[in-house]
XYZ file of N, CA and C in Angstrom:
777
model
N -42.327 -30.967 21.060
C -43.048 -31.868 22.053
C -41.882 -32.260 23.154
N -42.101 -32.433 24.272
C -41.361 -32.726 25.463
C -41.372 -34.274 25.834
N -40.445 -34.485 26.711
C -40.434 -35.964 26.775
C -41.570 -36.534 27.602
N -42.364 -35.808 28.482
C -43.398 -36.572 28.926
C -44.575 -36.754 27.870
N -44.489 -35.860 27.074
C -45.452 -35.867 25.869
C -45.037 -37.049 24.860
N -43.825 -37.240 24.721
C -43.470 -38.408 23.880
C -43.513 -39.634 24.541
N -43.425 -39.659 25.880
C -43.783 -40.930 26.636
C -45.317 -41.473 26.661
N -46.177 -40.282 26.678
C -47.487 -40.625 26.730
C -47.900 -41.039 25.292
N -47.322 -40.427 24.177
C -47.482 -41.146 22.821
C -47.110 -42.603 22.845
N -45.843 -42.680 23.279
C -45.472 -44.185 23.053
C -46.323 -45.298 23.759
N -46.754 -44.978 25.270
C -47.573 -45.700 25.823
C -49.075 -46.027 25.168
N -49.597 -45.165 24.470
C -50.617 -45.124 23.666
C -50.503 -46.014 22.551
N -49.127 -46.014 21.966
C -48.911 -46.871 20.761
C -48.777 -48.188 21.145
N -48.179 -48.524 22.330
C -47.853 -49.715 22.858
C -49.073 -50.478 23.301
N -50.027 -49.719 24.000
C -51.321 -50.425 24.370
C -52.200 -50.786 23.230
N -52.199 -49.875 22.220
C -52.772 -50.238 20.835
C -52.174 -51.583 20.051
N -50.992 -51.691 20.216
C -50.287 -52.774 19.603
C -50.663 -54.098 20.279
N -50.445 -53.920 21.496
C -50.793 -55.117 22.507
C -52.131 -55.601 22.213
N -53.090 -54.730 21.996
C -54.429 -55.207 21.663
C -54.455 -55.956 20.088
N -53.792 -55.338 19.258
C -53.696 -55.955 17.983
C -52.860 -57.221 17.930
N -51.690 -57.473 18.625
C -51.179 -58.762 18.647
C -51.819 -59.698 19.249
N -52.732 -59.308 20.311
C -53.601 -60.394 21.048
C -54.521 -60.955 20.023
N -54.978 -60.341 19.081
C -56.036 -60.796 18.205
C -55.328 -61.525 16.981
N -54.101 -61.326 16.582
C -53.467 -61.814 15.416
C -52.448 -63.024 15.827
N -51.919 -62.854 17.037
C -50.978 -63.747 17.402
C -50.787 -63.778 19.043
N -51.837 -64.365 19.781
C -51.789 -64.331 21.209
C -50.683 -65.043 21.832
N -50.174 -66.037 21.122
C -48.998 -67.011 21.537
C -47.889 -66.053 22.064
N -47.673 -65.015 21.419
C -46.510 -64.216 21.624
C -46.464 -63.564 22.851
N -47.860 -63.306 23.614
C -48.029 -62.736 24.920
C -48.083 -63.893 25.888
N -48.632 -65.072 25.438
C -49.008 -65.944 26.580
C -47.874 -67.125 26.821
N -47.229 -67.351 25.725
C -46.253 -68.510 25.877
C -44.802 -68.258 26.279
N -44.396 -69.034 27.321
C -43.031 -68.750 27.987
C -41.705 -68.867 26.946
N -42.056 -69.553 25.870
C -40.980 -69.542 24.863
C -40.494 -68.209 24.126
N -41.301 -67.175 24.246
C -41.200 -65.939 23.886
C -40.800 -64.857 24.799
N -40.038 -63.994 24.336
C -39.693 -62.946 25.460
C -40.767 -61.882 25.806
N -40.716 -61.123 26.768
C -41.535 -59.918 26.933
C -41.422 -59.117 25.848
N -42.512 -58.121 25.317
C -42.328 -57.086 24.393
C -41.218 -56.230 24.799
N -40.528 -55.624 23.810
C -39.600 -54.549 24.103
C -40.289 -53.266 24.002
N -40.397 -52.507 24.860
C -41.004 -51.134 24.960
C -39.852 -50.278 25.385
N -39.532 -49.118 24.364
C -38.399 -48.314 24.776
C -38.885 -47.043 25.582
N -37.884 -46.572 26.140
C -38.187 -45.380 26.924
C -37.582 -44.093 26.442
N -38.005 -42.905 26.814
C -37.474 -41.559 26.369
C -36.411 -41.113 27.266
N -35.029 -41.228 26.884
C -33.922 -40.858 27.640
C -34.184 -39.529 28.278
N -33.655 -39.225 29.565
C -33.446 -38.072 30.220
C -32.883 -37.008 29.158
N -33.007 -35.963 29.002
C -32.394 -34.977 28.254
C -32.629 -35.124 26.757
N -33.244 -36.087 26.379
C -33.622 -36.408 24.787
C -34.047 -34.946 24.116
N -34.951 -34.380 24.723
C -35.504 -33.375 23.784
C -34.563 -32.170 23.742
N -33.506 -32.002 24.785
C -32.572 -31.007 24.773
C -31.448 -31.158 23.926
N -31.280 -32.381 23.258
C -29.948 -32.895 22.743
C -30.043 -32.493 21.222
N -28.985 -31.906 20.743
C -28.926 -31.653 19.331
C -28.921 -32.975 18.481
N -28.098 -33.862 19.105
C -27.917 -35.318 18.526
C -28.728 -36.278 19.186
N -29.558 -36.912 18.799
C -30.466 -37.928 19.214
C -30.226 -39.228 18.583
N -29.784 -40.354 19.172
C -29.461 -41.513 18.381
C -30.176 -42.611 18.892
N -31.013 -43.095 17.986
C -31.881 -44.300 18.290
C -31.177 -45.533 18.038
N -30.527 -46.388 18.777
C -29.936 -47.692 18.594
C -31.144 -48.704 18.326
N -31.030 -49.461 17.373
C -31.984 -50.494 16.972
C -31.405 -51.881 17.010
N -31.575 -52.594 17.918
C -30.886 -53.798 18.148
C -31.675 -54.984 17.362
N -30.783 -56.191 17.288
C -31.548 -57.419 16.764
C -32.400 -57.895 18.031
N -31.550 -58.141 19.158
C -32.499 -59.036 20.155
C -32.263 -58.041 21.325
N -33.211 -57.503 21.752
C -33.147 -56.179 22.793
C -32.579 -56.734 24.091
N -33.093 -57.765 24.583
C -32.837 -58.187 25.880
C -32.215 -59.637 26.212
N -31.630 -60.142 25.221
C -30.912 -61.393 25.205
C -31.977 -62.560 25.307
N -31.446 -63.519 26.098
C -32.293 -64.795 25.659
C -33.492 -64.778 26.974
N -33.309 -63.707 27.899
C -34.612 -63.932 29.004
C -35.603 -63.084 28.706
N -35.440 -61.930 27.985
C -36.523 -60.868 28.017
C -36.531 -60.321 29.249
N -36.601 -58.772 29.051
C -36.509 -57.948 30.286
C -37.841 -58.203 31.166
N -37.619 -58.597 32.449
C -38.862 -58.598 33.461
C -39.414 -59.921 33.391
N -39.227 -60.664 32.397
C -39.899 -61.907 32.477
C -39.760 -62.905 33.606
N -38.386 -62.797 33.971
C -37.880 -63.738 34.982
C -38.401 -63.199 36.263
N -38.793 -61.925 36.458
C -39.267 -61.411 37.558
C -41.031 -61.308 37.641
N -41.277 -61.849 36.568
C -42.881 -62.073 36.376
C -43.472 -60.804 36.110
N -42.806 -59.803 35.382
C -43.418 -58.589 34.712
C -44.290 -59.046 33.545
N -45.503 -58.648 33.427
C -46.272 -59.097 32.322
C -46.242 -58.135 31.196
N -46.459 -58.779 30.080
C -46.409 -58.086 28.802
C -47.197 -56.683 28.843
N -48.355 -56.657 29.656
C -49.134 -55.417 29.507
C -48.706 -54.424 30.588
N -47.537 -54.703 31.286
C -47.142 -53.675 32.198
C -45.973 -52.874 31.511
N -46.771 -52.051 30.738
C -45.595 -51.158 30.011
C -44.814 -50.345 30.739
N -45.520 -49.616 31.765
C -44.535 -48.641 32.512
C -43.219 -49.433 33.112
N -43.422 -50.697 33.745
C -42.557 -51.354 34.244
C -41.347 -51.953 33.250
N -41.818 -52.217 31.831
C -40.839 -52.452 31.070
C -39.841 -51.312 30.469
N -40.552 -50.327 30.381
C -40.015 -48.997 29.944
C -38.685 -48.782 31.251
N -39.280 -48.795 32.323
C -38.296 -48.689 33.522
C -37.042 -49.380 33.507
N -37.347 -50.713 32.994
C -36.217 -51.746 32.853
C -35.371 -51.100 31.667
N -35.944 -50.777 30.602
C -34.982 -50.266 29.464
C -34.295 -48.936 30.015
N -34.893 -48.163 30.845
C -34.156 -47.081 31.392
C -33.035 -47.459 32.288
N -33.186 -48.562 33.042
C -32.298 -49.154 33.945
C -31.026 -49.488 33.266
N -31.190 -50.321 31.854
C -30.273 -50.535 31.212
C -29.432 -49.320 30.757
N -29.990 -48.401 30.260
C -29.358 -47.055 29.953
C -28.454 -46.538 31.110
N -28.983 -46.498 32.232
C -28.298 -45.882 33.344
C -27.285 -46.990 33.668
N -27.288 -48.192 33.545
C -26.357 -49.265 34.066
C -25.215 -49.108 33.006
N -25.445 -49.134 31.751
C -24.470 -49.444 30.927
C -23.821 -48.035 30.208
N -24.579 -47.121 30.313
C -24.102 -45.994 29.555
C -23.795 -44.680 30.703
N -24.167 -45.036 32.066
C -23.850 -44.027 32.931
C -24.872 -42.953 33.113
N -25.908 -43.050 32.526
C -26.909 -41.946 32.686
C -27.274 -41.807 34.058
N -27.832 -40.481 34.589
C -28.427 -40.291 35.776
C -29.617 -41.086 36.066
N -29.554 -41.894 37.089
C -30.875 -42.616 37.434
C -32.173 -41.816 37.845
N -31.854 -40.476 38.518
C -32.983 -39.794 38.914
C -33.922 -39.201 37.868
N -34.875 -39.680 37.573
C -35.764 -39.230 36.549
C -37.273 -39.628 36.714
N -38.185 -38.522 36.706
C -39.684 -38.840 37.030
C -40.443 -39.688 36.122
N -39.797 -39.791 34.924
C -40.637 -40.582 34.014
C -40.347 -42.051 34.386
N -39.424 -42.479 34.743
C -39.053 -43.845 35.028
C -38.268 -43.877 36.371
N -38.940 -44.003 37.377
C -38.225 -43.828 38.687
C -37.690 -45.142 39.361
N -36.663 -45.554 38.516
C -36.268 -46.831 38.934
C -35.592 -46.875 39.917
N -35.389 -48.225 40.757
C -34.588 -48.338 42.078
C -33.933 -49.611 42.142
N -32.635 -49.908 42.275
C -32.019 -50.936 42.266
C -30.654 -51.043 42.058
N -30.066 -52.120 41.763
C -28.416 -52.134 41.441
C -28.144 -51.899 39.872
N -27.087 -51.352 39.826
C -26.711 -51.080 38.351
C -25.458 -51.704 38.238
N -25.460 -52.438 37.050
C -24.130 -53.287 36.764
C -23.754 -53.019 35.251
N -22.537 -52.342 35.097
C -22.136 -52.252 33.713
C -21.773 -53.353 32.797
N -22.210 -53.306 31.824
C -21.935 -54.562 30.848
C -20.847 -54.200 30.030
N -19.923 -55.243 29.831
C -18.678 -55.179 28.988
C -18.967 -55.816 27.679
N -20.173 -55.953 27.318
C -20.427 -56.698 25.829
C -20.016 -55.554 24.763
N -19.882 -56.252 23.618
C -19.536 -55.429 22.460
C -20.615 -54.377 21.942
N -21.790 -54.932 22.218
C -23.012 -54.156 22.011
C -23.072 -52.893 22.796
N -22.939 -53.016 24.005
C -22.761 -51.833 24.828
C -21.589 -51.069 24.661
N -20.436 -51.689 24.322
C -19.282 -50.800 24.021
C -19.439 -49.890 22.897
N -20.157 -50.341 21.750
C -20.507 -49.479 20.592
C -21.472 -48.418 21.217
N -22.286 -48.732 21.902
C -23.275 -47.575 22.472
C -22.745 -46.695 23.272
N -21.686 -47.032 23.964
C -21.066 -46.047 24.831
C -20.174 -45.087 24.019
N -19.565 -45.607 22.910
C -18.900 -44.748 22.061
C -19.820 -43.719 21.311
N -20.993 -44.161 20.915
C -21.858 -43.375 20.157
C -22.511 -42.250 21.165
N -22.658 -42.716 22.364
C -23.090 -41.736 23.399
C -22.348 -40.672 23.887
N -21.076 -40.687 23.576
C -20.340 -39.557 23.623
C -20.672 -38.241 22.735
N -21.586 -38.595 21.449
C -21.716 -37.448 20.681
C -23.312 -37.036 20.770
N -24.174 -37.836 21.679
C -25.560 -37.460 21.851
C -26.110 -38.353 22.840
N -27.451 -38.193 22.963
C -28.184 -38.940 23.897
C -28.598 -40.091 23.266
N -28.469 -41.252 23.688
C -28.859 -42.549 22.979
C -30.333 -43.080 23.529
N -31.019 -43.440 22.742
C -32.353 -44.310 23.078
C -32.116 -45.610 22.509
N -32.893 -46.753 22.913
C -32.628 -47.980 22.644
C -33.929 -48.706 22.255
N -34.104 -49.429 21.044
C -35.108 -50.290 20.814
C -34.566 -51.375 19.997
N -35.785 -52.195 19.480
C -35.318 -53.491 18.726
C -36.086 -53.463 17.447
N -35.548 -54.336 16.517
C -36.273 -54.489 15.088
C -37.459 -55.348 15.438
N -37.421 -56.482 16.288
C -38.368 -57.348 16.638
C -38.965 -57.138 17.972
N -40.014 -56.887 18.388
C -40.517 -56.293 19.586
C -40.649 -57.608 20.404
N -40.594 -58.765 20.033
C -40.617 -60.069 20.752
C -39.383 -60.872 20.137
N -38.821 -61.768 20.831
C -37.892 -62.740 20.437
C -37.936 -64.147 20.970
N -37.373 -65.107 20.584
C -37.440 -66.360 21.526
C -36.516 -66.275 22.505
N -36.955 -67.239 23.420
C -36.222 -67.240 24.630
C -35.470 -68.441 24.726
N -34.500 -68.703 23.677
C -33.548 -70.052 23.524
C -32.204 -69.486 24.212
N -31.576 -70.637 24.402
C -30.136 -70.421 24.931
C -29.238 -69.851 23.985
N -29.109 -70.361 22.759
C -28.230 -70.126 21.767
C -28.807 -69.281 20.551
N -30.232 -69.184 20.434
C -30.713 -68.434 19.025
C -31.943 -67.855 19.518
N -31.838 -66.430 19.692
C -32.886 -65.552 19.952
C -33.878 -65.289 18.879
N -33.286 -65.193 17.742
C -33.921 -64.710 16.539
C -35.242 -65.589 16.347
N -36.380 -64.894 15.854
C -37.603 -65.680 15.390
C -37.343 -66.325 14.046
N -38.109 -67.345 13.843
C -38.055 -67.947 12.622
C -38.812 -66.988 11.564
N -38.743 -67.209 10.261
C -39.187 -66.266 9.361
C -40.867 -66.028 9.385
N -41.361 -67.143 9.668
C -42.978 -67.168 9.396
C -43.144 -66.617 10.871
N -42.519 -66.745 12.078
C -42.821 -65.903 13.164
C -42.782 -64.519 13.042
N -41.585 -64.024 12.458
C -41.290 -62.644 12.306
C -42.548 -61.910 11.379
N -42.817 -62.899 10.238
C -43.891 -62.198 9.596
C -45.201 -62.023 10.228
N -45.495 -62.982 11.211
C -46.721 -62.731 11.806
C -46.520 -61.722 12.912
N -45.468 -61.544 13.486
C -45.269 -60.473 14.532
C -45.448 -59.176 13.763
N -45.096 -58.900 12.526
C -45.223 -57.580 12.048
C -46.418 -57.499 11.119
N -47.497 -58.277 11.527
C -48.665 -58.311 10.610
C -49.574 -57.296 11.201
N -49.398 -56.707 12.577
C -50.338 -55.789 12.940
C -50.457 -54.564 12.015
N -51.471 -53.962 12.353
C -51.594 -52.601 11.759
C -50.466 -51.545 12.235
N -50.261 -51.562 13.636
C -49.566 -50.757 14.128
C -47.938 -51.207 13.948
N -47.250 -50.352 13.579
C -45.826 -50.801 13.039
C -44.891 -50.236 14.158
N -44.512 -50.797 15.311
C -43.837 -50.245 16.507
C -42.523 -49.438 16.103
N -41.726 -49.915 15.310
C -40.460 -49.286 14.947
C -40.839 -47.959 14.472
N -41.629 -47.972 13.295
C -42.107 -46.710 12.625
C -42.705 -45.721 13.606
N -43.581 -46.319 14.565
C -44.266 -45.227 15.455
C -43.166 -44.695 16.484
N -42.211 -45.579 16.841
C -41.158 -45.176 17.919
C -40.366 -43.928 17.167
N -39.959 -44.190 16.094
C -39.184 -43.223 15.226
C -39.933 -41.786 15.144
N -41.294 -42.022 14.863
C -42.093 -40.703 14.550
C -42.237 -40.014 15.957
N -42.366 -40.717 17.072
C -42.601 -40.271 18.320
C -41.279 -39.655 18.909
N -40.269 -40.319 18.906
C -38.949 -39.784 19.389
C -38.351 -38.729 18.532
N -38.309 -38.741 17.294
C -37.853 -37.927 16.280
C -36.297 -37.822 16.539
N -35.571 -39.062 16.129
C -34.272 -39.032 16.450
C -33.698 -38.325 15.223
N -32.395 -37.901 15.406
C -31.691 -37.403 14.248
C -30.609 -38.507 13.552
N -30.566 -39.664 14.384
C -29.821 -40.942 13.700
C -30.518 -42.035 14.169
N -30.526 -43.014 13.418
C -30.998 -44.289 13.577
C -29.937 -45.287 13.239
N -29.246 -46.123 14.148
C -28.049 -46.965 13.943
C -28.780 -48.399 14.287
N -28.743 -49.018 12.879
C -29.327 -50.386 13.018
C -28.392 -51.500 13.090
N -28.370 -52.355 14.472
C -27.414 -53.332 14.539
C -27.818 -54.696 14.012
N -27.895 -54.808 12.695
C -28.205 -56.024 11.959
C -29.145 -55.846 10.859
N -29.329 -56.990 10.103
C -29.829 -56.608 8.643
C -31.066 -57.647 8.535
N -31.894 -57.685 9.532
C -33.130 -58.392 9.357
C -33.986 -57.883 7.966
N -34.453 -58.787 7.196
C -34.958 -58.516 6.053
C -36.429 -58.177 6.188
N -37.392 -59.035 6.671
C -38.791 -58.910 6.816
C -39.035 -57.439 7.831
N -38.322 -57.618 8.910
C -38.535 -56.493 9.947
C -38.499 -55.025 9.285
N -37.399 -55.019 8.688
C -37.163 -53.543 7.993
C -38.334 -53.405 6.847
N -38.504 -54.376 6.025
C -39.481 -54.205 4.813
C -40.832 -53.892 5.421
N -41.412 -54.521 6.586
C -42.442 -54.229 7.137
C -42.702 -53.099 8.037
N -41.470 -52.674 8.789
C -41.770 -51.520 9.688
C -41.290 -50.329 8.995
N -40.317 -50.161 7.902
C -39.831 -48.901 7.322
C -39.636 -49.081 5.813
N -40.821 -49.281 5.134
C -40.749 -49.608 3.745
C -40.042 -48.606 2.923
N -40.009 -47.368 3.185
C -39.320 -46.162 2.497
C -37.796 -46.442 2.661
N -37.574 -46.712 3.905
C -36.079 -46.868 4.129
C -35.582 -48.134 3.294
N -36.283 -49.269 3.582
C -36.104 -50.602 2.884
C -35.832 -50.402 1.466
N -36.611 -49.787 0.603
C -36.546 -49.534 -0.667
C -35.563 -48.724 -1.106
N -35.152 -47.744 -0.228
C -33.803 -47.023 -0.508
C -32.582 -47.999 -0.573
N -32.572 -48.993 0.451
C -31.556 -49.811 0.531
C -31.649 -50.938 -0.554
N -32.823 -51.359 -0.771
C -32.879 -52.296 -1.858
C -33.941 -51.936 -2.891
N -33.435 -51.316 -3.858
C -34.491 -50.640 -4.969
C -35.082 -51.770 -5.714
N -34.373 -52.828 -6.115
C -34.820 -53.973 -6.683
C -35.709 -54.897 -5.973
N -35.912 -54.739 -4.744
C -36.393 -55.566 -3.729
C -35.718 -57.128 -4.026
N -34.504 -56.969 -3.991
C -33.848 -58.388 -4.008
C -33.778 -59.012 -2.524
N -32.990 -59.966 -2.564
C -32.716 -60.717 -1.290
C -31.875 -59.806 -0.378
N -32.278 -59.548 0.722
C -31.650 -58.743 1.554
C -30.126 -59.235 2.038
N -30.085 -60.611 2.322
C -29.042 -61.130 2.781
C -27.768 -61.369 1.763
N -28.430 -61.667 0.552
C -27.358 -61.337 -0.802
C -26.776 -59.975 -0.882
N -27.675 -59.161 -0.980
C -27.311 -57.667 -1.140
C -26.306 -57.273 0.163
N -26.589 -57.782 1.167
C -25.814 -57.296 2.526
C -24.349 -57.962 2.530
N -24.352 -59.046 1.518
C -22.974 -59.744 1.626
C -21.833 -58.803 0.891
N -22.450 -57.816 0.165
C -21.438 -57.046 -0.598
C -21.338 -55.516 0.171
N -21.870 -55.497 1.347
C -21.817 -54.158 2.109
C -21.275 -54.366 3.539
N -20.478 -53.667 3.915
C -20.086 -53.760 5.379
C -21.166 -52.690 6.186
N -21.280 -51.595 5.744
C -22.055 -50.533 6.226
C -22.839 -49.945 5.141
N -24.140 -49.583 5.393
C -24.926 -48.886 4.523
C -25.413 -47.508 5.067
N -25.516 -46.616 4.373
C -25.953 -45.199 5.060
C -27.046 -44.680 3.904
N -28.230 -44.164 4.633
C -29.185 -43.723 3.838
C -29.595 -42.497 4.653
N -29.958 -41.294 4.075
C -30.583 -40.071 4.799
C -32.149 -40.213 3.879
N -32.906 -40.379 4.971
C -34.590 -40.519 4.492
C -35.342 -39.675 5.475
N -35.973 -38.479 4.656
C -36.751 -37.734 5.299
C -35.865 -36.946 6.501
N -34.577 -36.699 6.233
C -33.771 -35.948 7.111
C -33.340 -36.623 8.292
N -33.718 -37.831 8.357
C -32.955 -38.930 9.296
C -31.836 -39.701 9.012
N -30.697 -39.634 9.574
C -29.506 -40.473 9.008
C -29.795 -41.801 9.589
N -29.798 -42.871 8.602
C -29.964 -44.275 8.840
C -28.586 -44.993 8.518
N -28.005 -45.600 9.521
C -26.850 -46.280 9.242
C -27.102 -47.872 9.894
N -26.848 -48.646 8.697
C -27.088 -50.055 8.797
C -25.779 -50.881 8.904
N -25.730 -51.551 10.103
C -24.352 -52.238 10.461
C -24.417 -53.585 10.867
N -23.260 -54.444 10.810
C -23.402 -55.712 11.459
C -23.542 -55.536 12.770
N -23.997 -56.617 13.423
C -24.046 -56.524 14.998
C -22.842 -56.463 15.589
N -22.580 -55.752 16.505
C -21.069 -55.459 17.153
C -20.603 -56.880 17.559
N -21.494 -57.920 17.930
C -20.905 -59.048 18.464
C -20.748 -60.260 17.165
N -20.848 -59.798 16.153
C -21.012 -60.879 14.969
C -19.436 -61.142 14.884
N -19.062 -62.498 14.858
C -17.607 -62.928 14.852
C -17.138 -62.878 13.588
N -17.663 -62.687 12.558
C -17.326 -62.653 11.020
C -17.111 -61.221 10.546
N -17.450 -60.192 11.344
C -17.348 -59.065 10.824
C -15.811 -58.656 10.685
N -15.372 -57.771 9.540
C -14.145 -57.445 9.051
C -13.365 -56.797 10.152
N -11.994 -56.887 10.139
C -11.121 -56.262 10.996
C -11.242 -54.631 11.126
N -11.289 -53.904 12.253
C -11.418 -52.771 12.158
C -12.776 -52.253 11.964
N -13.730 -53.102 12.025
C -15.246 -52.811 11.832
C -15.951 -51.684 12.429
N -15.537 -51.759 13.769
C -16.213 -50.797 14.808
C -15.707 -49.271 14.534
N -14.401 -49.247 13.980
C -13.777 -47.891 13.665
C -14.459 -47.374 12.369
N -14.895 -48.333 11.452
C -15.610 -47.831 10.349
C -16.940 -47.428 10.697
N -17.489 -48.127 11.565
C -18.952 -47.570 12.101
C -18.711 -46.217 12.528
N -17.912 -45.769 13.511
C -17.705 -44.661 13.981
C -17.507 -43.673 13.054
N -16.515 -43.885 12.085
C -16.180 -43.140 11.088
C -17.407 -42.734 9.997
N -18.217 -43.784 9.830
C -19.603 -43.465 9.195
C -20.554 -42.577 9.878
N -20.537 -42.775 11.067
C -21.508 -42.060 12.047
C -20.949 -40.704 11.962
N -19.597 -40.382 12.223
C -19.141 -38.964 12.532
C -19.147 -38.145 11.231
N -19.133 -38.933 10.086
C -19.389 -38.243 8.793
C -20.662 -37.373 8.693
N -21.581 -38.201 9.414
C -23.019 -37.701 9.352
C -23.150 -36.528 10.072
N -22.351 -36.252 11.010
C -22.543 -35.141 11.811
C -21.891 -33.779 11.140
N -21.234 -34.146 9.913
C -20.740 -32.689 9.179
C -21.648 -32.392 8.328
N -22.787 -33.071 8.022
C -23.721 -32.734 7.031
C -24.587 -31.461 7.678
N -25.358 -30.809 6.737
C -26.138 -29.444 7.211
C -27.212 -29.997 8.328
N -27.758 -31.128 8.087
C -28.524 -31.604 8.961
C -28.180 -32.679 9.937
N -26.882 -32.706 10.271
C -26.309 -33.777 11.102
C -26.871 -33.728 12.608
N -27.621 -32.649 13.048
C -28.459 -32.621 14.309
C -29.000 -31.266 14.225
N -30.421 -31.580 14.669
C -31.157 -30.278 14.868
C -32.021 -30.352 16.079
N -32.500 -29.156 16.486
C -33.404 -29.108 17.808
C -34.761 -29.792 17.435
N -35.282 -30.475 18.364
C -36.590 -31.317 18.082
C -37.774 -30.110 18.600
N -38.699 -30.277 17.707
C -39.575 -29.230 18.047
C -40.372 -29.417 19.321
N -40.402 -28.265 20.086
C -40.890 -28.429 21.417
C -42.242 -27.546 21.540
N -42.912 -27.136 20.090
C -44.045 -26.432 20.186
C -45.334 -27.275 19.949
C-alpha cells in the first residue's frame, strides 16, 4: 500500500468516526472547551522506510487544538492533516514539499522535551504522530479529559488509534503516557498483554518505568511523557536504549507491503 492509498483510507476512517461521534457525543465537535480532533498524516517517505515509528502522545496539540484558533472546523480533515504535517516539518526538519499535504507558511522548531524525544527517534526511521485521545480539553493547565469524558469519547464503533495503526502499518509504536481507558478501548489485545489481570493501570504503572511488548509483529513501547517532572533521572536514555534493543530483533523493521 502506498502513501496516497493510506491517506485515502485514513480520510475514510476519520469521516466515519466524525459521523459516529456526532451521534454519541456532539458536544466534542461543537463546544469551544474541547480541542479539534487529532487527525494524523502519512509522512513523506513512510512507505519506503524500513523503520516506521508511530509516536502516540497524550495531548496532541497542547491547550489550543490545532487549527481551532484559526477557525478550522472539525470536519476539515485535510486542513487538520496539513497542520499535523506542518508540525513534523517544523520540529523534525522534514522536507515540506509534499503533494499529499501542500502546506505553506512559517516553520518554527520547538524545544519542548516531547519534540526532543521525537527528534532522537527520527534518527532511526520515519516518524508519524498521533494521540491516544482524539480530542482533549482546551484548558490552560489541564488538557486531559475527565474519566467519564474519555469513556464517552472512546464509545464509538470506530476505534481511531487501532484504525490508524492498521492503516499506517508501523514497525514501532511509542506511547508517551499511560492512559488506562484509552488503551483498553483502542488496543485491547495490547492492553491485556500489559495488564493480564485487568488491574488498575495507574497502580501497575507505578512499578514500571518502561514497558515493552511485541504484539502481532509490532513493537510497542510504553513510556512516561517526556515532560513529566517526576520521571527518574536518565529516563530518556533508558527510553532510547529500549527502542534500540528492538532494532536488534529479527523483525525490528520490515518493508511495508506495496502490493
